Amino acid sequence: MTASNISPLKGLEGGDSSRAIGNVLRVPVASQELASQKQVPLSADKIIEAKNVSKWYGTFRALTNVNLTVRKGERIVICGPSGSGKSTLIRCFNRLEAHQEGEITVNGIRLHNKMRNVTEVRKNVGMVFQHFNLFPHMTVLMNCMAGPMWIKGVPEAEAKKIALKFLERVHIPEQANKYPVQLSGGQQQRVAIARSLCMEPAVMLFDEPTSALDPEMVSEVLETMTSLAREGMTMVCVSHEMGFARAVADRVIFMDWGQIVEEGKPNDFFTNPQHERTKLFLSQILSH
Amino acid sequence: MLYQDTVESEVLVHKPWFVASTFAIVLAVFLMPDLASTTLGDIMRPVIGDPLQSGFYGRVVLAFVIAVMFCVNIVLIGFAPLKAQIGIVWVELLLLSLAFFKVFNLNMPFIWENLPYLITQGLVTTVYISAVSLICASLVAIIAAVAKLSGNGFAYAIASFYTSFFRGLPLLIQVYLIYLGLPQLGIVLSAVPAGILALSLCYGAYMAEVFRAGIQSIDRGQWEASRAIGFGFGLTMRKIILPQALPVVIPPTGNMFISILKDSSLVSVLGVWELTFVSRTIGQPTFRYMEMLITAAVIYWVISACLEVAQSRLERHYARSKVR
Ligand SMILES: Nc1ncnc2c1ncn2[C@@H]1O[C@H](COP(=O)(O)OP(=O)(O)OP(=O)(O)O)[C@@H](O)[C@H]1O
Ligand SMILES: [Mg+2]
């Protein structure tokens, strides 16, 4: 990505432009080359397919007729103001939340409230939470081994190998025998990513993985996510890290009031947003 | 932990106002009883003359001496390091309670003579009943706690009725109800199983509430993370939630254990030869009630103390994932 790609943003935000560029540059330069954005072919397998999904919390409608298809290898970033239903949407994808209308199919399995094979779905869908949610009573290593051992029945020695492999992948194999509270926020989030990867999921869901972190720890997590993206992991990220979105996303989705307002390739999305809401949101998020 | 501030506060027992007011309080308190006829009065004979004739003057002197000793004691202890303070105070209190027992003029040979039987028959039965009840109560409690938290109306109704009923009735009445009531339904239990059943059901009801609170104290994010990995309800409960709830419930559960140990004495009404019953039975023919009751009391206390030690060990063990 070059400076000329960034410059149109300046006009958009009006305010302190250096901050916005800083935001973009947080992602290491090497990974920004990914922004060549090879189009994932339409023929690729659909990992997640949501059709006309609606969800209510009591009488409050949190999602309204959401349609979204995630194909194998696609990297999608979802953004939108607080309370717009981003978390709700991706939590529906592994059935942490139930939807009431429409249809969600994950890896060929339709999600509904009488399903008996929800584990089959969750095995294949990794999730990383805003607040890490590591298991505090287990060591980092055990956090990573638990899934393969108890769900897939992998023997302990092999589970350990898998865990170490993915801890290496997120660059913290040396912390393997510590407890989560002994790690920094950024390290904890990377362990959480490794824990999900150990299940070798078909798709990873990220729910604002960096928003609970101190600024200096954001980049280490983003780097991890970027390298995952580069290796072809299918990902759906709720994130306000616009630099990350520009660098890795195939599509950026903007949600508001429980609806998908706009979606597009990052370049179009950031430089030429169509809706007033999107423009307002982008100007707010890039100017603070 | 009441996490201490890093600034050292002034030692309370070295503040003049504190020592002065302690002195005044102790003096006032010990003016009330007439201590002239005790050993202390005897020791003070050179100052107050014949203790029994000393009257008001003797009282004041004795109370004054006690107050001075008390204050010197606390001031001196104030200088010791923490561990030593704890040890010294424990030893002093222990000596004072021994002095209190001495008031009863106990017949020591009688105690030594009967102690072995008290232990081999009484204590063994007590420990057996308590241990079995404790295990059963814990199992019942976990099931009841999960039932209460489950969305299942049927399970909730049964569990809440159970806890309400068994927490609401005095244990003694439960013991009678089970021992005398069940045979009416054709189920004849001998005394020990009936006692164990009563204790298990009663303490299961209390512990159900403890466990429920423990399970509820675990952050929702833990459930979500566990589910997101693919763990079902059983795995989530066994591997994620209960292990984290355990350290939370250890202190109240320790209470319950100690309480079961002591309440097992209620089973003596069924004629079970447990500690309380044995001590009363031995004391009866010779009218040496106090000897046996105090011995039993000390034994109960020693066992409870063991449980306390076990509890603090466990707490320390589980504190390790909280270290920073
Ligand atoms: N358990 C719940 N019960 C009732 N309402 C809820 C619940 N969870 C979320 N909501 C509501 O649903 C809406 C969408 O919530 P959601 O958490 O998906 O927002 P979000 O886009 O992730 O916001 P944020 O950026 O703050 O995380 C919000 O208005 C919220 O108040
Ligand atoms: Mg959210």
PDB file of C-alpha atoms in Angstrom, chain A:
ATOM      1  CA  MET A   1       0.000   0.000   0.000  1.00  0.00           C
ATOM      2  CA  THR A   2       1.379   3.357  -0.924  1.00  0.00           C
ATOM      3  CA  ALA A   3       0.870   6.856   0.318  1.00  0.00           C
ATOM      4  CA  SER A   4      -1.342   7.661  -2.630  1.00  0.00           C
ATOM      5  CA  ASN A   5      -3.785   5.037  -1.434  1.00  0.00           C
ATOM      6  CA  ILE A   6      -3.990   6.682   1.906  1.00  0.00           C
ATOM      7  CA  SER A   7      -4.222  10.274   0.847  1.00  0.00           C
ATOM      8  CA  PRO A   8      -7.885  10.285  -0.145  1.00  0.00           C
ATOM      9  CA  LEU A   9      -8.634   9.509   3.456  1.00  0.00           C
ATOM     10  CA  LYS A  10      -7.223  12.838   4.486  1.00  0.00           C
ATOM     11  CA  GLY A  11      -9.910  14.748   2.746  1.00  0.00           C
ATOM     12  CA  LEU A  12     -12.512  12.593   4.355  1.00  0.00           C
ATOM     13  CA  GLU A  13     -11.628  12.961   7.946  1.00  0.00           C
ATOM     14  CA  GLY A  14     -10.728  16.612   8.086  1.00  0.00           C
ATOM     15  CA  GLY A  15      -9.007  16.379  11.434  1.00  0.00           C
ATOM     16  CA  ASP A  16      -5.564  15.235  12.462  1.00  0.00           C
ATOM     17  CA  SER A  17      -4.448  13.208   9.505  1.00  0.00           C
ATOM     18  CA  SER A  18      -1.219  11.926  10.990  1.00  0.00           C
ATOM     19  CA  ARG A  19      -3.165   9.836  13.474  1.00  0.00           C
ATOM     20  CA  ALA A  20      -5.070   8.111  10.724  1.00  0.00           C
ATOM     21  CA  ILE A  21      -1.901   7.269   8.890  1.00  0.00           C
ATOM     22  CA  GLY A  22      -0.398   6.014  12.098  1.00  0.00           C
ATOM     23  CA  ASN A  23      -3.374   3.758  12.373  1.00  0.00           C
ATOM     24  CA  VAL A  24      -2.773   2.367   8.931  1.00  0.00           C
ATOM     25  CA  LEU A  25       0.914   1.933   9.457  1.00  0.00           C
ATOM     26  CA  ARG A  26       0.451  -0.118  12.566  1.00  0.00           C
ATOM     27  CA  VAL A  27       0.269  -3.125  10.302  1.00  0.00           C
ATOM     28  CA  PRO A  28       3.785  -4.033   9.231  1.00  0.00           C
ATOM     29  CA  VAL A  29       4.695  -2.924   5.771  1.00  0.00           C
ATOM     30  CA  ALA A  30       5.370  -6.417   4.488  1.00  0.00           C
ATOM     31  CA  SER A  31       1.867  -7.558   5.206  1.00  0.00           C
ATOM     32  CA  GLN A  32       0.369  -4.522   3.583  1.00  0.00           C
ATOM     33  CA  GLU A  33       1.400  -5.951   0.265  1.00  0.00           C
ATOM     34  CA  LEU A  34      -1.409  -8.364   0.780  1.00  0.00           C
ATOM     35  CA  ALA A  35      -3.715  -5.555  -0.172  1.00  0.00           C
ATOM     36  CA  SER A  36      -3.341  -6.646  -3.744  1.00  0.00           C
ATOM     37  CA  GLN A  37      -6.509  -8.470  -2.763  1.00  0.00           C
ATOM     38  CA  LYS A  38      -6.890 -11.440  -4.962  1.00  0.00           C
ATOM     39  CA  GLN A  39     -10.577 -11.955  -5.418  1.00  0.00           C
ATOM     40  CA  VAL A  40     -11.780 -15.162  -3.832  1.00  0.00           C
ATOM     41  CA  PRO A  41     -13.607 -16.934  -6.658  1.00  0.00           C
ATOM     42  CA  LEU A  42     -17.382 -17.144  -6.380  1.00  0.00           C
ATOM     43  CA  SER A  43     -17.121 -20.850  -6.833  1.00  0.00           C
ATOM     44  CA  ALA A  44     -15.218 -21.289  -3.576  1.00  0.00           C
ATOM     45  CA  ASP A  45     -16.995 -23.231  -0.847  1.00  0.00           C
ATOM     46  CA  LYS A  46     -19.344 -21.234   1.302  1.00  0.00           C
ATOM     47  CA  ILE A  47     -18.171 -21.554   4.891  1.00  0.00           C
ATOM     48  CA  ILE A  48     -20.828 -19.341   6.399  1.00  0.00           C
ATOM     49  CA  GLU A  49     -24.056 -18.408   4.737  1.00  0.00           C
ATOM     50  CA  ALA A  50     -26.568 -16.170   6.466  1.00  0.00           C
ATOM     51  CA  LYS A  51     -29.849 -15.516   4.730  1.00  0.00           C
ATOM     52  CA  ASN A  52     -32.317 -12.928   5.961  1.00  0.00           C
ATOM     53  CA  VAL A  53     -31.254 -13.389   9.547  1.00  0.00           C
ATOM     54  CA  SER A  54     -33.164 -11.539  12.225  1.00  0.00           C
ATOM     55  CA  LYS A  55     -32.690 -11.661  15.942  1.00  0.00           C
ATOM     56  CA  TRP A  56     -34.550 -10.181  18.874  1.00  0.00           C
ATOM     57  CA  TYR A  57     -33.529  -9.689  22.472  1.00  0.00           C
ATOM     58  CA  GLY A  58     -36.981  -9.730  24.000  1.00  0.00           C
ATOM     59  CA  THR A  59     -38.729  -7.042  22.002  1.00  0.00           C
ATOM     60  CA  PHE A  60     -35.513  -5.327  20.889  1.00  0.00           C
ATOM     61  CA  ARG A  61     -34.560  -6.213  17.348  1.00  0.00           C
ATOM     62  CA  ALA A  62     -30.785  -6.633  17.323  1.00  0.00           C
ATOM     63  CA  LEU A  63     -30.460  -7.950  13.755  1.00  0.00           C
ATOM     64  CA  THR A  64     -32.684  -7.175  10.811  1.00  0.00           C
ATOM     65  CA  ASN A  65     -32.611  -9.263   7.652  1.00  0.00           C
ATOM     66  CA  VAL A  66     -28.878  -9.727   7.514  1.00  0.00           C
ATOM     67  CA  ASN A  67     -27.481 -11.459   4.439  1.00  0.00           C
ATOM     68  CA  LEU A  68     -23.848 -12.458   4.391  1.00  0.00           C
ATOM     69  CA  THR A  69     -21.839 -15.149   2.678  1.00  0.00           C
ATOM     70  CA  VAL A  70     -18.316 -15.994   3.713  1.00  0.00           C
ATOM     71  CA  ARG A  71     -16.372 -18.110   1.251  1.00  0.00           C
ATOM     72  CA  LYS A  72     -13.346 -20.208   1.919  1.00  0.00           C
ATOM     73  CA  GLY A  73     -10.274 -18.021   2.165  1.00  0.00           C
ATOM     74  CA  GLU A  74     -12.225 -14.791   2.462  1.00  0.00           C
ATOM     75  CA  ARG A  75     -11.287 -12.168   5.018  1.00  0.00           C
ATOM     76  CA  ILE A  76     -14.113  -9.970   6.123  1.00  0.00           C
ATOM     77  CA  VAL A  77     -13.958  -7.011   8.481  1.00  0.00           C
ATOM     78  CA  ILE A  78     -17.140  -5.800  10.098  1.00  0.00           C
ATOM     79  CA  CYS A  79     -17.297  -2.313  11.542  1.00  0.00           C
ATOM     80  CA  GLY A  80     -20.010  -0.065  12.820  1.00  0.00           C
ATOM     81  CA  PRO A  81     -20.981   2.032  15.811  1.00  0.00           C
ATOM     82  CA  SER A  82     -21.392   0.575  19.269  1.00  0.00           C
ATOM     83  CA  GLY A  83     -24.597  -1.363  19.701  1.00  0.00           C
ATOM     84  CA  SER A  84     -25.056  -1.893  15.992  1.00  0.00           C
ATOM     85  CA  GLY A  85     -25.163  -5.681  16.317  1.00  0.00           C
ATOM     86  CA  LYS A  86     -21.695  -6.681  15.124  1.00  0.00           C
ATOM     87  CA  SER A  87     -20.988  -8.965  18.076  1.00  0.00           C
ATOM     88  CA  THR A  88     -24.491 -10.335  17.947  1.00  0.00           C
ATOM     89  CA  LEU A  89     -24.058 -11.272  14.303  1.00  0.00           C
ATOM     90  CA  ILE A  90     -20.797 -13.151  14.620  1.00  0.00           C
ATOM     91  CA  ARG A  91     -21.958 -14.824  17.824  1.00  0.00           C
ATOM     92  CA  CYS A  92     -24.845 -16.210  15.830  1.00  0.00           C
ATOM     93  CA  PHE A  93     -22.342 -17.889  13.517  1.00  0.00           C
ATOM     94  CA  ASN A  94     -21.231 -20.346  16.198  1.00  0.00           C
ATOM     95  CA  ARG A  95     -24.591 -20.371  17.873  1.00  0.00           C
ATOM     96  CA  LEU A  96     -23.501 -18.588  21.027  1.00  0.00           C
ATOM     97  CA  GLU A  97     -26.632 -16.614  20.251  1.00  0.00           C
ATOM     98  CA  ALA A  98     -29.804 -17.936  18.692  1.00  0.00           C
ATOM     99  CA  HIS A  99     -31.393 -16.200  15.734  1.00  0.00           C
ATOM    100  CA  GLN A 100     -35.139 -16.245  15.349  1.00  0.00           C
ATOM    101  CA  GLU A 101     -35.680 -15.726  11.646  1.00  0.00           C
ATOM    102  CA  GLY A 102     -33.794 -16.585   8.506  1.00  0.00           C
ATOM    103  CA  GLU A 103     -31.224 -19.258   7.981  1.00  0.00           C
ATOM    104  CA  ILE A 104     -27.580 -19.647   8.931  1.00  0.00           C
ATOM    105  CA  THR A 105     -25.547 -22.453   7.444  1.00  0.00           C
ATOM    106  CA  VAL A 106     -22.013 -23.082   8.646  1.00  0.00           C
ATOM    107  CA  ASN A 107     -19.850 -25.618   6.864  1.00  0.00           C
ATOM    108  CA  GLY A 108     -22.960 -27.162   5.414  1.00  0.00           C
ATOM    109  CA  ILE A 109     -24.742 -27.531   8.741  1.00  0.00           C
ATOM    110  CA  ARG A 110     -27.865 -25.493   9.292  1.00  0.00           C
ATOM    111  CA  LEU A 111     -28.083 -23.852  12.718  1.00  0.00           C
ATOM    112  CA  HIS A 112     -31.376 -24.118  14.539  1.00  0.00           C
ATOM    113  CA  ASN A 113     -32.470 -24.573  18.100  1.00  0.00           C
ATOM    114  CA  LYS A 114     -33.085 -28.307  17.957  1.00  0.00           C
ATOM    115  CA  MET A 115     -29.759 -29.220  16.375  1.00  0.00           C
ATOM    116  CA  ARG A 116     -27.890 -32.098  17.960  1.00  0.00           C
ATOM    117  CA  ASN A 117     -24.525 -31.502  16.330  1.00  0.00           C
ATOM    118  CA  VAL A 118     -23.679 -28.004  17.460  1.00  0.00           C
ATOM    119  CA  THR A 119     -20.265 -29.308  18.527  1.00  0.00           C
ATOM    120  CA  GLU A 120     -19.528 -30.201  14.902  1.00  0.00           C
ATOM    121  CA  VAL A 121     -20.062 -26.559  14.037  1.00  0.00           C
ATOM    122  CA  ARG A 122     -18.104 -25.112  16.939  1.00  0.00           C
ATOM    123  CA  LYS A 123     -15.179 -27.435  16.316  1.00  0.00           C
ATOM    124  CA  ASN A 124     -14.796 -25.764  12.957  1.00  0.00           C
ATOM    125  CA  VAL A 125     -15.371 -22.202  14.043  1.00  0.00           C
ATOM    126  CA  GLY A 126     -12.702 -20.571  16.184  1.00  0.00           C
ATOM    127  CA  MET A 127     -13.650 -17.536  18.200  1.00  0.00           C
ATOM    128  CA  VAL A 128     -11.507 -14.847  19.799  1.00  0.00           C
ATOM    129  CA  PHE A 129     -13.164 -12.574  22.321  1.00  0.00           C
ATOM    130  CA  GLN A 130     -12.625  -8.984  23.262  1.00  0.00           C
ATOM    131  CA  HIS A 131     -11.712  -9.958  26.827  1.00  0.00           C
ATOM    132  CA  PHE A 132      -9.648 -13.037  25.894  1.00  0.00           C
ATOM    133  CA  ASN A 133     -11.661 -15.388  28.143  1.00  0.00           C
ATOM    134  CA  LEU A 134      -8.713 -17.684  28.725  1.00  0.00           C
ATOM    135  CA  PHE A 135      -9.264 -20.362  31.346  1.00  0.00           C
ATOM    136  CA  PRO A 136      -7.473 -18.891  34.371  1.00  0.00           C
ATOM    137  CA  HIS A 137      -7.073 -22.197  36.215  1.00  0.00           C
ATOM    138  CA  MET A 138      -5.079 -23.797  33.416  1.00  0.00           C
ATOM    139  CA  THR A 139      -1.616 -23.040  32.145  1.00  0.00           C
ATOM    140  CA  VAL A 140      -1.245 -21.476  28.742  1.00  0.00           C
ATOM    141  CA  LEU A 141      -0.256 -24.840  27.341  1.00  0.00           C
ATOM    142  CA  MET A 142      -3.267 -26.578  28.864  1.00  0.00           C
ATOM    143  CA  ASN A 143      -5.546 -23.850  27.539  1.00  0.00           C
ATOM    144  CA  CYS A 144      -4.371 -24.822  24.075  1.00  0.00           C
ATOM    145  CA  MET A 145      -4.334 -28.578  24.632  1.00  0.00           C
ATOM    146  CA  ALA A 146      -7.805 -28.804  26.134  1.00  0.00           C
ATOM    147  CA  GLY A 147      -9.739 -28.532  22.888  1.00  0.00           C
ATOM    148  CA  PRO A 148      -7.847 -31.134  20.862  1.00  0.00           C
ATOM    149  CA  MET A 149      -7.684 -33.542  23.804  1.00  0.00           C
ATOM    150  CA  TRP A 150     -11.240 -33.405  25.045  1.00  0.00           C
ATOM    151  CA  ILE A 151     -13.116 -32.740  21.808  1.00  0.00           C
ATOM    152  CA  LYS A 152     -11.083 -34.528  19.192  1.00  0.00           C
ATOM    153  CA  GLY A 153      -9.648 -37.202  21.454  1.00  0.00           C
ATOM    154  CA  VAL A 154      -6.073 -36.408  20.449  1.00  0.00           C
ATOM    155  CA  PRO A 155      -3.607 -38.154  22.802  1.00  0.00           C
ATOM    156  CA  GLU A 156      -1.874 -35.912  25.301  1.00  0.00           C
ATOM    157  CA  ALA A 157       1.602 -36.006  23.766  1.00  0.00           C
ATOM    158  CA  GLU A 158       0.315 -35.078  20.366  1.00  0.00           C
ATOM    159  CA  ALA A 159      -1.978 -32.380  21.741  1.00  0.00           C
ATOM    160  CA  LYS A 160       1.072 -30.880  23.383  1.00  0.00           C
ATOM    161  CA  LYS A 161       2.883 -30.850  20.076  1.00  0.00           C
ATOM    162  CA  ILE A 162      -0.042 -29.141  18.391  1.00  0.00           C
ATOM    163  CA  ALA A 163      -0.305 -26.599  21.198  1.00  0.00           C
ATOM    164  CA  LEU A 164       3.392 -25.778  21.062  1.00  0.00           C
ATOM    165  CA  LYS A 165       3.240 -25.469  17.312  1.00  0.00           C
ATOM    166  CA  PHE A 166       0.535 -22.833  17.474  1.00  0.00           C
ATOM    167  CA  LEU A 167       2.074 -21.066  20.458  1.00  0.00           C
ATOM    168  CA  GLU A 168       5.194 -20.792  18.348  1.00  0.00           C
ATOM    169  CA  ARG A 169       3.064 -19.440  15.588  1.00  0.00           C
ATOM    170  CA  VAL A 170       1.874 -16.581  17.817  1.00  0.00           C
ATOM    171  CA  HIS A 171       5.443 -16.140  19.068  1.00  0.00           C
ATOM    172  CA  ILE A 172       5.051 -17.071  22.727  1.00  0.00           C
ATOM    173  CA  PRO A 173       6.177 -20.680  23.153  1.00  0.00           C
ATOM    174  CA  GLU A 174       8.302 -19.576  26.127  1.00  0.00           C
ATOM    175  CA  GLN A 175       5.186 -18.633  28.117  1.00  0.00           C
ATOM    176  CA  ALA A 176       3.669 -22.093  27.788  1.00  0.00           C
ATOM    177  CA  ASN A 177       3.888 -23.026  31.448  1.00  0.00           C
ATOM    178  CA  LYS A 178       2.636 -19.755  32.894  1.00  0.00           C
ATOM    179  CA  TYR A 179      -0.886 -19.027  33.973  1.00  0.00           C
ATOM    180  CA  PRO A 180      -2.913 -16.506  31.957  1.00  0.00           C
ATOM    181  CA  VAL A 181      -2.874 -13.847  34.718  1.00  0.00           C
ATOM    182  CA  GLN A 182       0.898 -13.765  34.472  1.00  0.00           C
ATOM    183  CA  LEU A 183       0.802 -12.565  30.869  1.00  0.00           C
ATOM    184  CA  SER A 184       0.239  -9.126  29.406  1.00  0.00           C
ATOM    185  CA  GLY A 185      -2.987  -8.372  27.596  1.00  0.00           C
ATOM    186  CA  GLY A 186      -1.421  -8.721  24.177  1.00  0.00           C
ATOM    187  CA  GLN A 187       0.151 -12.037  25.101  1.00  0.00           C
ATOM    188  CA  GLN A 188      -3.143 -13.285  26.503  1.00  0.00           C
ATOM    189  CA  GLN A 189      -4.947 -12.399  23.315  1.00  0.00           C
ATOM    190  CA  ARG A 190      -2.321 -14.214  21.271  1.00  0.00           C
ATOM    191  CA  VAL A 191      -2.762 -17.273  23.476  1.00  0.00           C
ATOM    192  CA  ALA A 192      -6.485 -17.018  22.850  1.00  0.00           C
ATOM    193  CA  ILE A 193      -5.790 -17.009  19.128  1.00  0.00           C
ATOM    194  CA  ALA A 194      -3.499 -20.015  19.481  1.00  0.00           C
ATOM    195  CA  ARG A 195      -6.142 -21.805  21.534  1.00  0.00           C
ATOM    196  CA  SER A 196      -8.636 -21.407  18.713  1.00  0.00           C
ATOM    197  CA  LEU A 197      -6.103 -22.383  16.070  1.00  0.00           C
ATOM    198  CA  CYS A 198      -5.346 -25.632  17.893  1.00  0.00           C
ATOM    199  CA  MET A 199      -8.764 -26.865  16.851  1.00  0.00           C
ATOM    200  CA  GLU A 200      -7.732 -26.206  13.250  1.00  0.00           C
ATOM    201  CA  PRO A 201     -10.973 -24.426  12.454  1.00  0.00           C
ATOM    202  CA  ALA A 202     -12.303 -23.690   8.999  1.00  0.00           C
ATOM    203  CA  VAL A 203     -13.063 -20.106   9.947  1.00  0.00           C
ATOM    204  CA  MET A 204     -11.979 -17.749  12.703  1.00  0.00           C
ATOM    205  CA  LEU A 205     -14.294 -15.180  14.239  1.00  0.00           C
ATOM    206  CA  PHE A 206     -12.729 -12.205  15.996  1.00  0.00           C
ATOM    207  CA  ASP A 207     -14.851  -9.948  18.193  1.00  0.00           C
ATOM    208  CA  GLU A 208     -12.923  -6.719  18.649  1.00  0.00           C
ATOM    209  CA  PRO A 209      -9.764  -8.592  19.600  1.00  0.00           C
ATOM    210  CA  THR A 210      -7.696  -5.458  20.146  1.00  0.00           C
ATOM    211  CA  SER A 211     -10.141  -3.054  21.748  1.00  0.00           C
ATOM    212  CA  ALA A 212      -9.391  -4.134  25.327  1.00  0.00           C
ATOM    213  CA  LEU A 213      -5.652  -3.761  24.795  1.00  0.00           C
ATOM    214  CA  ASP A 214      -3.243  -0.964  25.562  1.00  0.00           C
ATOM    215  CA  PRO A 215      -2.119   0.794  22.391  1.00  0.00           C
ATOM    216  CA  GLU A 216       1.383  -0.667  22.437  1.00  0.00           C
ATOM    217  CA  MET A 217      -0.005  -4.204  22.509  1.00  0.00           C
ATOM    218  CA  VAL A 218      -2.427  -3.742  19.662  1.00  0.00           C
ATOM    219  CA  SER A 219       0.177  -4.143  16.965  1.00  0.00           C
ATOM    220  CA  GLU A 220       1.460  -7.522  18.186  1.00  0.00           C
ATOM    221  CA  VAL A 221      -2.041  -8.942  17.997  1.00  0.00           C
ATOM    222  CA  LEU A 222      -2.730  -7.327  14.642  1.00  0.00           C
ATOM    223  CA  GLU A 223       0.522  -8.733  13.298  1.00  0.00           C
ATOM    224  CA  THR A 224      -0.553 -12.203  14.361  1.00  0.00           C
ATOM    225  CA  MET A 225      -3.913 -11.756  12.700  1.00  0.00           C
ATOM    226  CA  THR A 226      -2.352 -10.354   9.568  1.00  0.00           C
ATOM    227  CA  SER A 227      -0.017 -13.291   9.205  1.00  0.00           C
ATOM    228  CA  LEU A 228      -2.959 -15.630   9.685  1.00  0.00           C
ATOM    229  CA  ALA A 229      -4.801 -13.833   6.944  1.00  0.00           C
ATOM    230  CA  ARG A 230      -1.786 -14.105   4.691  1.00  0.00           C
ATOM    231  CA  GLU A 231      -1.736 -17.839   5.150  1.00  0.00           C
ATOM    232  CA  GLY A 232      -5.228 -18.044   3.779  1.00  0.00           C
ATOM    233  CA  MET A 233      -7.256 -18.438   6.973  1.00  0.00           C
ATOM    234  CA  THR A 234     -10.905 -17.605   6.480  1.00  0.00           C
ATOM    235  CA  MET A 235     -11.685 -14.842   8.944  1.00  0.00           C
ATOM    236  CA  VAL A 236     -14.534 -12.639  10.046  1.00  0.00           C
ATOM    237  CA  CYS A 237     -13.280  -9.780  12.207  1.00  0.00           C
ATOM    238  CA  VAL A 238     -15.247  -7.216  14.084  1.00  0.00           C
ATOM    239  CA  SER A 239     -12.672  -4.483  14.317  1.00  0.00           C
ATOM    240  CA  HIS A 240     -12.217  -0.771  14.191  1.00  0.00           C
ATOM    241  CA  GLU A 241      -8.596  -1.081  13.152  1.00  0.00           C
ATOM    242  CA  MET A 242      -8.947   0.538   9.779  1.00  0.00           C
ATOM    243  CA  GLY A 243      -5.314  -0.028   8.886  1.00  0.00           C
ATOM    244  CA  PHE A 244      -5.808  -3.731   9.424  1.00  0.00           C
ATOM    245  CA  ALA A 245      -9.001  -3.679   7.387  1.00  0.00           C
ATOM    246  CA  ARG A 246      -7.277  -1.923   4.504  1.00  0.00           C
ATOM    247  CA  ALA A 247      -4.378  -4.307   4.595  1.00  0.00           C
ATOM    248  CA  VAL A 248      -6.082  -7.671   4.757  1.00  0.00           C
ATOM    249  CA  ALA A 249      -9.814  -7.431   4.131  1.00  0.00           C
ATOM    250  CA  ASP A 250     -11.404  -8.736   0.977  1.00  0.00           C
ATOM    251  CA  ARG A 251     -14.594  -7.019   2.015  1.00  0.00           C
ATOM    252  CA  VAL A 252     -15.462  -4.456   4.623  1.00  0.00           C
ATOM    253  CA  ILE A 253     -18.957  -4.484   6.024  1.00  0.00           C
ATOM    254  CA  PHE A 254     -20.572  -1.570   7.771  1.00  0.00           C
ATOM    255  CA  MET A 255     -23.431  -2.282  10.143  1.00  0.00           C
ATOM    256  CA  ASP A 256     -25.841   0.036  11.858  1.00  0.00           C
ATOM    257  CA  TRP A 257     -29.113  -0.584  13.665  1.00  0.00           C
ATOM    258  CA  GLY A 258     -28.740  -4.312  13.203  1.00  0.00           C
ATOM    259  CA  GLN A 259     -28.524  -4.051   9.446  1.00  0.00           C
ATOM    260  CA  ILE A 260     -25.758  -4.271   6.920  1.00  0.00           C
ATOM    261  CA  VAL A 261     -25.718  -0.748   5.568  1.00  0.00           C
ATOM    262  CA  GLU A 262     -22.865  -1.007   3.155  1.00  0.00           C
ATOM    263  CA  GLU A 263     -20.273  -3.460   2.027  1.00  0.00           C
ATOM    264  CA  GLY A 264     -17.420  -3.228  -0.403  1.00  0.00           C
ATOM    265  CA  LYS A 265     -13.772  -3.745  -1.114  1.00  0.00           C
ATOM    266  CA  PRO A 266     -11.667  -1.778   1.350  1.00  0.00           C
ATOM    267  CA  ASN A 267     -10.435   0.694  -1.203  1.00  0.00           C
ATOM    268  CA  ASP A 268     -13.895   1.605  -2.388  1.00  0.00           C
ATOM    269  CA  PHE A 269     -15.263   1.467   1.104  1.00  0.00           C
ATOM    270  CA  PHE A 270     -12.768   3.883   2.617  1.00  0.00           C
ATOM    271  CA  THR A 271     -12.289   6.235  -0.285  1.00  0.00           C
ATOM    272  CA  ASN A 272     -15.787   6.340  -1.647  1.00  0.00           C
ATOM    273  CA  PRO A 273     -18.403   5.366   0.911  1.00  0.00           C
ATOM    274  CA  GLN A 274     -21.930   5.505  -0.442  1.00  0.00           C
ATOM    275  CA  HIS A 275     -24.105   6.102   2.589  1.00  0.00           C
ATOM    276  CA  GLU A 276     -24.229   9.143   4.803  1.00  0.00           C
ATOM    277  CA  ARG A 277     -24.046   6.949   7.908  1.00  0.00           C
ATOM    278  CA  THR A 278     -20.883   5.315   6.661  1.00  0.00           C
ATOM    279  CA  LYS A 279     -19.280   8.652   5.883  1.00  0.00           C
ATOM    280  CA  LEU A 280     -20.126   9.980   9.309  1.00  0.00           C
ATOM    281  CA  PHE A 281     -18.844   6.837  11.008  1.00  0.00           C
ATOM    282  CA  LEU A 282     -15.584   6.834   9.062  1.00  0.00           C
ATOM    283  CA  SER A 283     -14.968  10.483   9.765  1.00  0.00           C
ATOM    284  CA  GLN A 284     -15.540   9.912  13.458  1.00  0.00           C
ATOM    285  CA  ILE A 285     -13.383   6.869  13.744  1.00  0.00           C
ATOM    286  CA  LEU A 286     -10.510   8.296  11.741  1.00  0.00           C
ATOM    287  CA  SER A 287     -10.446  11.656  13.417  1.00  0.00           C
ATOM    288  CA  HIS A 288     -10.151  10.720  17.060  1.00  0.00           C
TER     289      HIS A 288
END
